[in-house]
mmCIF file of N, CA, C and O in Angstrom:
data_model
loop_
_atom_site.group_PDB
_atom_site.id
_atom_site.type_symbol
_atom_site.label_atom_id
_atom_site.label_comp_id
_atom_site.label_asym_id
_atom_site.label_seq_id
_atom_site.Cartn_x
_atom_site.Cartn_y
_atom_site.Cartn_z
ATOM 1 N N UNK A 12 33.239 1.704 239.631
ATOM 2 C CA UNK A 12 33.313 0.728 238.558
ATOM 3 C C UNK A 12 31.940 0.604 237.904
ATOM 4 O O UNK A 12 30.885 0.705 238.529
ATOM 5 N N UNK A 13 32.026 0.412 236.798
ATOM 6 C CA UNK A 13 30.742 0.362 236.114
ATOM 7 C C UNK A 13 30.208 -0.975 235.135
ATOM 8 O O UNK A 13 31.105 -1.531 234.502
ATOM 9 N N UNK A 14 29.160 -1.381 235.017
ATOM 10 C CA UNK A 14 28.820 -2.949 235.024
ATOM 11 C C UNK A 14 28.733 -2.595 233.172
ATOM 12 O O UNK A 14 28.524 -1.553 232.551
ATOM 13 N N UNK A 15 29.026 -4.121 232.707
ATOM 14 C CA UNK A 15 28.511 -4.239 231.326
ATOM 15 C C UNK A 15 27.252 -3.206 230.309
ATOM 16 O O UNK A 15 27.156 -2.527 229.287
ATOM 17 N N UNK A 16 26.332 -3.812 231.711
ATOM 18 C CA UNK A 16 25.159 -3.314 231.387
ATOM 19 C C UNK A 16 24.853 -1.931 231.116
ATOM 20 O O UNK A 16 24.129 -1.595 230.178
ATOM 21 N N UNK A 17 25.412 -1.090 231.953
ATOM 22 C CA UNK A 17 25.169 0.521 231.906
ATOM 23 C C UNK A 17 25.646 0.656 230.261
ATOM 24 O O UNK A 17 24.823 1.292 229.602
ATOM 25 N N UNK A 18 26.555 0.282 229.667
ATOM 26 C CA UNK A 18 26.971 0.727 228.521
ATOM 27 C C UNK A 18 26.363 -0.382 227.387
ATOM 28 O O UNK A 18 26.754 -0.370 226.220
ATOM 29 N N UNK A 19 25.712 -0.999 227.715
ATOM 30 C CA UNK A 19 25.318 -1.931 226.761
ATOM 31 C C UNK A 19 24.847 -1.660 225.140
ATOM 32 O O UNK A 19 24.916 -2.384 224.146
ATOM 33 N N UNK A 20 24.237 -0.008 225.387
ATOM 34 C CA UNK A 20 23.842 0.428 224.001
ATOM 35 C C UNK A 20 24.190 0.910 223.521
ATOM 36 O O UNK A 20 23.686 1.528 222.583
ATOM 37 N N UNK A 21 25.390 0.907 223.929
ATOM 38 C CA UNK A 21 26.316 1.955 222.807
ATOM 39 C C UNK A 21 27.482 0.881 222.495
ATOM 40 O O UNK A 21 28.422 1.078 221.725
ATOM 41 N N UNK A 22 27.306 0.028 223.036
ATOM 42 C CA UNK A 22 28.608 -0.799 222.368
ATOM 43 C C UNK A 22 28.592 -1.923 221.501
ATOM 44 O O UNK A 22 28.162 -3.024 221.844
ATOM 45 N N UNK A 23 29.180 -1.588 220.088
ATOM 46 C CA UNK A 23 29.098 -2.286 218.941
ATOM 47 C C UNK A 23 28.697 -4.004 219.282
ATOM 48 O O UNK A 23 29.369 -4.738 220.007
ATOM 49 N N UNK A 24 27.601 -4.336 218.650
ATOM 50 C CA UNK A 24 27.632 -5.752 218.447
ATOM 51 C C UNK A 24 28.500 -6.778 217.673
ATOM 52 O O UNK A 24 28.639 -6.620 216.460
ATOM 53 N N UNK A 25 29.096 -7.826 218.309
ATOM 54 C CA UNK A 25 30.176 -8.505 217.573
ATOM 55 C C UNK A 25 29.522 -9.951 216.505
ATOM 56 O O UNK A 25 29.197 -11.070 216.900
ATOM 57 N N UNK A 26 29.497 -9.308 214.844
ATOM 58 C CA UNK A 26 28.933 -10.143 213.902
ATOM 59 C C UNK A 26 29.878 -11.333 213.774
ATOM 60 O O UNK A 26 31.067 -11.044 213.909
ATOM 61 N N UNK A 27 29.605 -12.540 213.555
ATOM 62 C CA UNK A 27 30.604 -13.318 212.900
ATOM 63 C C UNK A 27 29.987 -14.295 212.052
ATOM 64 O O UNK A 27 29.474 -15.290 212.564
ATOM 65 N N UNK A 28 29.979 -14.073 210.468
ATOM 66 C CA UNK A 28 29.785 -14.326 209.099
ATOM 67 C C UNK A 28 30.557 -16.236 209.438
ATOM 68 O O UNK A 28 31.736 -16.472 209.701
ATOM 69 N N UNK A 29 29.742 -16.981 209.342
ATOM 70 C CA UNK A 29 30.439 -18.374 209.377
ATOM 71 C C UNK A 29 30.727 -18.888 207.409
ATOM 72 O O UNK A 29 31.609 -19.659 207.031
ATOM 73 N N UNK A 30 29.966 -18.365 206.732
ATOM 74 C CA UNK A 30 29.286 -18.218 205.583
ATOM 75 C C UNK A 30 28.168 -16.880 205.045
ATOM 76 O O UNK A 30 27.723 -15.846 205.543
ATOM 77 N N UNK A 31 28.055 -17.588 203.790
ATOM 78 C CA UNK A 31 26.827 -16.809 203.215
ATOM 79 C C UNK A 31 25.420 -17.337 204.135
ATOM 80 O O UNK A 31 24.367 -16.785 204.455
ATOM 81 N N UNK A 32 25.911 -18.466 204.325
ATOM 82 C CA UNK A 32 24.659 -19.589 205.165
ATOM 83 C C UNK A 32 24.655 -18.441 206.560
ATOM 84 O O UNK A 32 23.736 -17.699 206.213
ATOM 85 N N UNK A 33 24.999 -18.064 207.487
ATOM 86 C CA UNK A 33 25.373 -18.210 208.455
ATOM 87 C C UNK A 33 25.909 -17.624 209.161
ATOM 88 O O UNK A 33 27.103 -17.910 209.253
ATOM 89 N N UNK A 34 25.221 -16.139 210.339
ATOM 90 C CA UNK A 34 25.860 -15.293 210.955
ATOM 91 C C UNK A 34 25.664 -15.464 212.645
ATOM 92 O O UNK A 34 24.689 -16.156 212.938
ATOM 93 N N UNK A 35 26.303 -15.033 213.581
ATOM 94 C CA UNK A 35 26.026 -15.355 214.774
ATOM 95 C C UNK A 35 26.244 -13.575 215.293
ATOM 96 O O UNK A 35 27.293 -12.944 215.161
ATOM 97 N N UNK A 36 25.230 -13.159 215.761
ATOM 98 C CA UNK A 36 25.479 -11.889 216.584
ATOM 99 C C UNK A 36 25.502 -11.871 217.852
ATOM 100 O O UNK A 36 24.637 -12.482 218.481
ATOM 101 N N UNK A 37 26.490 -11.169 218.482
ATOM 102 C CA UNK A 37 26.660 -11.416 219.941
ATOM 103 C C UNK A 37 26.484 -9.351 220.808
ATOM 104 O O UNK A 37 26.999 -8.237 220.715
ATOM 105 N N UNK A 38 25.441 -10.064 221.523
ATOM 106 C CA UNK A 38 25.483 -8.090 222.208
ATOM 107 C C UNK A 38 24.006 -8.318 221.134
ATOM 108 O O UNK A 38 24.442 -7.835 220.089
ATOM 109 N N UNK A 39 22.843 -8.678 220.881
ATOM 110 C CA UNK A 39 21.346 -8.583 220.748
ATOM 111 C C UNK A 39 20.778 -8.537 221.961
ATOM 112 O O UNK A 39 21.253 -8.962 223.015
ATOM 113 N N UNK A 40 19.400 -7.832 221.722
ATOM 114 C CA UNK A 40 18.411 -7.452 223.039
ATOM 115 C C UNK A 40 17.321 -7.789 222.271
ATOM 116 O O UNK A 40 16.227 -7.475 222.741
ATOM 117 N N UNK A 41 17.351 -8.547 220.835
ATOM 118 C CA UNK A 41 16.381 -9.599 220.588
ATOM 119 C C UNK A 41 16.007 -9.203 219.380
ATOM 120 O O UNK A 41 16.666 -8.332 218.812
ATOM 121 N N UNK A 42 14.667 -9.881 218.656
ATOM 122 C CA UNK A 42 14.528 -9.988 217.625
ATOM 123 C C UNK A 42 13.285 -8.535 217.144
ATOM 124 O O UNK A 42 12.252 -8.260 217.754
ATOM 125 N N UNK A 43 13.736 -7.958 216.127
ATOM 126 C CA UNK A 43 12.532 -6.942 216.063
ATOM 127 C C UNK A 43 11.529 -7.035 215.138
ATOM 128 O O UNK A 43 10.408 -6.538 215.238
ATOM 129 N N UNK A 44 12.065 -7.839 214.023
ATOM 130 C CA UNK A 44 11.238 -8.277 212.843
ATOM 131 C C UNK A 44 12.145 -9.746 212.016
ATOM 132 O O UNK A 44 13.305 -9.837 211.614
ATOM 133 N N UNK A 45 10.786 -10.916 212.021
ATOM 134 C CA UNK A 45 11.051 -11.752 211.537
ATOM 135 C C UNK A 45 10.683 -12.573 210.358
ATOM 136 O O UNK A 45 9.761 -13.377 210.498
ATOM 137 N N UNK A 46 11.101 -12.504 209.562
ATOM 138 C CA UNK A 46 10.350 -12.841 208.131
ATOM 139 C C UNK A 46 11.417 -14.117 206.897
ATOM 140 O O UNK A 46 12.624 -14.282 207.077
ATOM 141 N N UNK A 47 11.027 -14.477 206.329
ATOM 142 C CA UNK A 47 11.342 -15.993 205.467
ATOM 143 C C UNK A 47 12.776 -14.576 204.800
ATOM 144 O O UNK A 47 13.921 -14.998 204.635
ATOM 145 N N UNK A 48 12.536 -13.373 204.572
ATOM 146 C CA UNK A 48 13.396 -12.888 203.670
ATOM 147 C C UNK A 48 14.155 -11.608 203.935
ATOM 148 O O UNK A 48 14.750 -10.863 203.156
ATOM 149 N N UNK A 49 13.945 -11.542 205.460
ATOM 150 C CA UNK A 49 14.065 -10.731 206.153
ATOM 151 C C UNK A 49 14.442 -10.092 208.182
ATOM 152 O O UNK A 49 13.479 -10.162 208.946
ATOM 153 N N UNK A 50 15.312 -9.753 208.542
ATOM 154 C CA UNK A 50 15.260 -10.449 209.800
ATOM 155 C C UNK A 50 16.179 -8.952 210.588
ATOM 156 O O UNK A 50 17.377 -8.676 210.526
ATOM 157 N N UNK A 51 15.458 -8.487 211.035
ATOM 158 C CA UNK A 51 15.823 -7.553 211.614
ATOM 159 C C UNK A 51 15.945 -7.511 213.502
ATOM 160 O O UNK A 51 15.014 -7.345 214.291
ATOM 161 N N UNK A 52 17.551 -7.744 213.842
ATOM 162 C CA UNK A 52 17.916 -7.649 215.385
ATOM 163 C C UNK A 52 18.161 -6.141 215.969
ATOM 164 O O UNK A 52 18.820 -5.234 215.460
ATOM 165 N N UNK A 53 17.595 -6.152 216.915
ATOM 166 C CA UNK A 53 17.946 -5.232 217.725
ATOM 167 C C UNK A 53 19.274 -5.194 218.761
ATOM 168 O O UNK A 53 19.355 -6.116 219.574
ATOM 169 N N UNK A 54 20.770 -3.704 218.754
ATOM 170 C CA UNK A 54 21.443 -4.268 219.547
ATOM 171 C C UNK A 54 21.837 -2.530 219.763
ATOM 172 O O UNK A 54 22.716 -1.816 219.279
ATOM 173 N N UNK A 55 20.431 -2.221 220.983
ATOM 174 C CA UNK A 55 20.887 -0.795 221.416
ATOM 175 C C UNK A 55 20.324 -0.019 220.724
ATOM 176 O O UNK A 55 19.136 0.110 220.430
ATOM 177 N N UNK A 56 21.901 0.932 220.247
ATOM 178 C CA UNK A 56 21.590 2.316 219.700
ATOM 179 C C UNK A 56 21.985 1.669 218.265
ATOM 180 O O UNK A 56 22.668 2.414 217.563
ATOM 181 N N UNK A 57 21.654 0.367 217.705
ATOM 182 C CA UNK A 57 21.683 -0.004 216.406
ATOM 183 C C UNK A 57 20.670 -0.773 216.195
ATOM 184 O O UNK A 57 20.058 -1.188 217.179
ATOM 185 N N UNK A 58 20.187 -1.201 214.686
ATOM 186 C CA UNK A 58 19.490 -2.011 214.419
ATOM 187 C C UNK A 58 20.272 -2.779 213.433
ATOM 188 O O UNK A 58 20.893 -2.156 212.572
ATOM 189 N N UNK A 59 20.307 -4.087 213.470
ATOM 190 C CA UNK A 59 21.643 -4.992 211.829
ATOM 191 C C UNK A 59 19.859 -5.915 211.405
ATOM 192 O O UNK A 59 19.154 -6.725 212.008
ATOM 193 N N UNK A 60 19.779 -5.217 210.105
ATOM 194 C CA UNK A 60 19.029 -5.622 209.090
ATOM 195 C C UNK A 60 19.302 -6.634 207.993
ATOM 196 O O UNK A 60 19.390 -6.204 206.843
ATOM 197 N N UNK A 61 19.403 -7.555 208.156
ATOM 198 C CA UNK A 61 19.930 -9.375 207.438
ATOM 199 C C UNK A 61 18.483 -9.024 206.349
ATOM 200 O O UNK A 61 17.365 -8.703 206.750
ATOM 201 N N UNK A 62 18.904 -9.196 204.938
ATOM 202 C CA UNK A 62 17.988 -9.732 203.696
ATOM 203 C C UNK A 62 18.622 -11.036 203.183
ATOM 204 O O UNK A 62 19.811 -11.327 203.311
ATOM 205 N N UNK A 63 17.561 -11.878 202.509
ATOM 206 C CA UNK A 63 18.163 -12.893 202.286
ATOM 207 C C UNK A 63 17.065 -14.117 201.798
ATOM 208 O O UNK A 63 16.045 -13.648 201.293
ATOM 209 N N UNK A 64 17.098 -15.113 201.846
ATOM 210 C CA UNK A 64 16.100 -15.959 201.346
ATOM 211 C C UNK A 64 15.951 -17.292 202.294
ATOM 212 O O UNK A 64 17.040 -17.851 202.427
ATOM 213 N N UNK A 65 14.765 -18.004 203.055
ATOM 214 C CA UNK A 65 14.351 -18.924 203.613
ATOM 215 C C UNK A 65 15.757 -18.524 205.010
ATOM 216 O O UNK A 65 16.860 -19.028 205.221
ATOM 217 N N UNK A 66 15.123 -17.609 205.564
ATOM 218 C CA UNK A 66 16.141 -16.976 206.984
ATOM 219 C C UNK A 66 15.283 -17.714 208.167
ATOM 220 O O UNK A 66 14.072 -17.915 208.252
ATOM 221 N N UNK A 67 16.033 -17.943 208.780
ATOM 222 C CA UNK A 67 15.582 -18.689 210.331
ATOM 223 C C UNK A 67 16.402 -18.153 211.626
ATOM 224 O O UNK A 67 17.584 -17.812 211.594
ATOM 225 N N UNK A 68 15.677 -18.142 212.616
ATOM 226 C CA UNK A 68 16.636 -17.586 213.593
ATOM 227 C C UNK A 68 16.755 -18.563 214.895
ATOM 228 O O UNK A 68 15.990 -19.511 215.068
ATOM 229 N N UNK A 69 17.742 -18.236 215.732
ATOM 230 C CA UNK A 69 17.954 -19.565 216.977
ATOM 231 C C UNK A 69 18.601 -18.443 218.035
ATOM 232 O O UNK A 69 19.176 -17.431 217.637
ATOM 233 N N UNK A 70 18.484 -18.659 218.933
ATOM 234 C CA UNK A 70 18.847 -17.952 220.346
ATOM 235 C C UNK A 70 19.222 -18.665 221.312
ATOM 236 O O UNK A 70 18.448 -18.860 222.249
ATOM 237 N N UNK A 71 20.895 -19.381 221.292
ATOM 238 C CA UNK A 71 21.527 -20.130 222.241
ATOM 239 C C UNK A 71 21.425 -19.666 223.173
ATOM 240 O O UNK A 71 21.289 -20.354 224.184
ATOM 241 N N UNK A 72 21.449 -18.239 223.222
ATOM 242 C CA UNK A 72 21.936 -17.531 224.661
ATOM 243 C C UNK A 72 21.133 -16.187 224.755
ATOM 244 O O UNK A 72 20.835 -15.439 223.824
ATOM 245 N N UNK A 73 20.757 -16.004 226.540
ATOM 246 C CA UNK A 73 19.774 -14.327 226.075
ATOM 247 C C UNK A 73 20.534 -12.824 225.057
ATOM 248 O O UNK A 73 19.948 -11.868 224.548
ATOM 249 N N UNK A 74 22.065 -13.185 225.079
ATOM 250 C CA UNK A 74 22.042 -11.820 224.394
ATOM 251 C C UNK A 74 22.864 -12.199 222.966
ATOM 252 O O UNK A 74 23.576 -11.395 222.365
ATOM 253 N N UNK A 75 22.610 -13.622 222.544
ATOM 254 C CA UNK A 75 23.450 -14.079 221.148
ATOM 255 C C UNK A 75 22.211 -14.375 220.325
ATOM 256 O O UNK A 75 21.152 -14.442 220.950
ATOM 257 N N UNK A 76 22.187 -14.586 218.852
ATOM 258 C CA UNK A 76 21.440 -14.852 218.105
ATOM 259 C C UNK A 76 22.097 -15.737 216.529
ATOM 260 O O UNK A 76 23.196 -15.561 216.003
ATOM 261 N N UNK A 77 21.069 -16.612 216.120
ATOM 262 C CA UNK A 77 22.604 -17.064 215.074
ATOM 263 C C UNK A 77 21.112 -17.343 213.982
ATOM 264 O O UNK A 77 20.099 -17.953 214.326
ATOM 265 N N UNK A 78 21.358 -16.721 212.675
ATOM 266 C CA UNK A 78 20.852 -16.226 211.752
ATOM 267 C C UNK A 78 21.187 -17.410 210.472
ATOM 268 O O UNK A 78 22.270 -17.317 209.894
ATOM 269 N N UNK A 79 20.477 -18.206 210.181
ATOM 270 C CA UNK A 79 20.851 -19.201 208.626
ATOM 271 C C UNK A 79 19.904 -18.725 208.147
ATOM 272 O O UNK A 79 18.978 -18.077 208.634
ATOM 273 N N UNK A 80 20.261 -19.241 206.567
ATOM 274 C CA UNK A 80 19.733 -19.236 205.148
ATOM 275 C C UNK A 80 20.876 -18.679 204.298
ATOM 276 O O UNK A 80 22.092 -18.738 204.476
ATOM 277 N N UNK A 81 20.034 -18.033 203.170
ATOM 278 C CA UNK A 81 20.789 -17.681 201.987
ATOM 279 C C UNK A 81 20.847 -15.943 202.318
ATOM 280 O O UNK A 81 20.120 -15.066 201.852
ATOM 281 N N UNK A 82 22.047 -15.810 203.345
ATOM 282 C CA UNK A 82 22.287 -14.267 203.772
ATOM 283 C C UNK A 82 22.230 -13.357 202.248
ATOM 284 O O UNK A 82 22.095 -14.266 201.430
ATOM 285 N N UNK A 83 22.252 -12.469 201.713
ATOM 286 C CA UNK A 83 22.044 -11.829 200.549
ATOM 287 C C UNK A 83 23.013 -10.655 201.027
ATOM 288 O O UNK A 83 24.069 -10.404 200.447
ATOM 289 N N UNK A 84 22.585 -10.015 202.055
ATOM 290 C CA UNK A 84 23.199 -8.717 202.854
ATOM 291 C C UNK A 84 22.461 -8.385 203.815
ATOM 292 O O UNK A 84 21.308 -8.707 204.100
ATOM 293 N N UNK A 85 23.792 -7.176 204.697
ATOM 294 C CA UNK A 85 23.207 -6.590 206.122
ATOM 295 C C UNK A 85 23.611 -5.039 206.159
ATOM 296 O O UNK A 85 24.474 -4.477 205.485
ATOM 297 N N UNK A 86 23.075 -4.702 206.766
ATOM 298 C CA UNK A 86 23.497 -3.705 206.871
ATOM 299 C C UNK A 86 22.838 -2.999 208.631
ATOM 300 O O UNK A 86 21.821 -3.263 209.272
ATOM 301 N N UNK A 87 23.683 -2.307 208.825
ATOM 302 C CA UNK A 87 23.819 -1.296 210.440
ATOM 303 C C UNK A 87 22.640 0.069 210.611
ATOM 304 O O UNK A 87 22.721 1.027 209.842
ATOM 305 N N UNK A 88 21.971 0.031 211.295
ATOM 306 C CA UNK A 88 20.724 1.188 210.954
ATOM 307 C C UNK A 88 21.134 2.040 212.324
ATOM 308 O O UNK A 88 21.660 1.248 213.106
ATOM 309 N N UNK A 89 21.088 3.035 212.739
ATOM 310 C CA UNK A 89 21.169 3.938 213.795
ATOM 311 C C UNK A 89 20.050 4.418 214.105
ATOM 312 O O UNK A 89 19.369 5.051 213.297
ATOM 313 N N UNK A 90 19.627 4.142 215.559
ATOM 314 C CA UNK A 90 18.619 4.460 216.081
ATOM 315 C C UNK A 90 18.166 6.033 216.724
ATOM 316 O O UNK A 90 17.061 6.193 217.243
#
């Protein structure tokens, strides 16, 4: 049997868009770049690149992250 973890980087992170305000990513291994207009998470063998305006970030949980401001767009980068 094999644990979460062994496969952790290859398996898609689950986004959920609450709004334009407002995304929550679940399956992050944390933050790689953080900026007022800009906010780049790490999750594995991906990177999800958030642009946007007055962005803030919060970390309920070690592998969730939840992203406000004025989201603009994201997009999926392959590592």
């Amino acid at each position: 049997e094999y644990s979460k973890e062994e496969f952790s980087d290859y398996l898609l992170p689950h986004i959920i868009f609450n709004s334009s305000k407002e995304a929550t990513v679940e399956g992050s291994k944390g933050v790689l770049e953080y900026k007022p207009d800009v906010v780049r998470v790490n999750c594995g063998s991906y990177i999800l690149k958030f642009k946007g305006a007055d962005l803030s970030v919060k970390a309920p949980t070690p592998d969730e992250i939840s992203i406000s401001g004025e989201i603009v767009s994201f997009e999926f980068i392959t590592c």
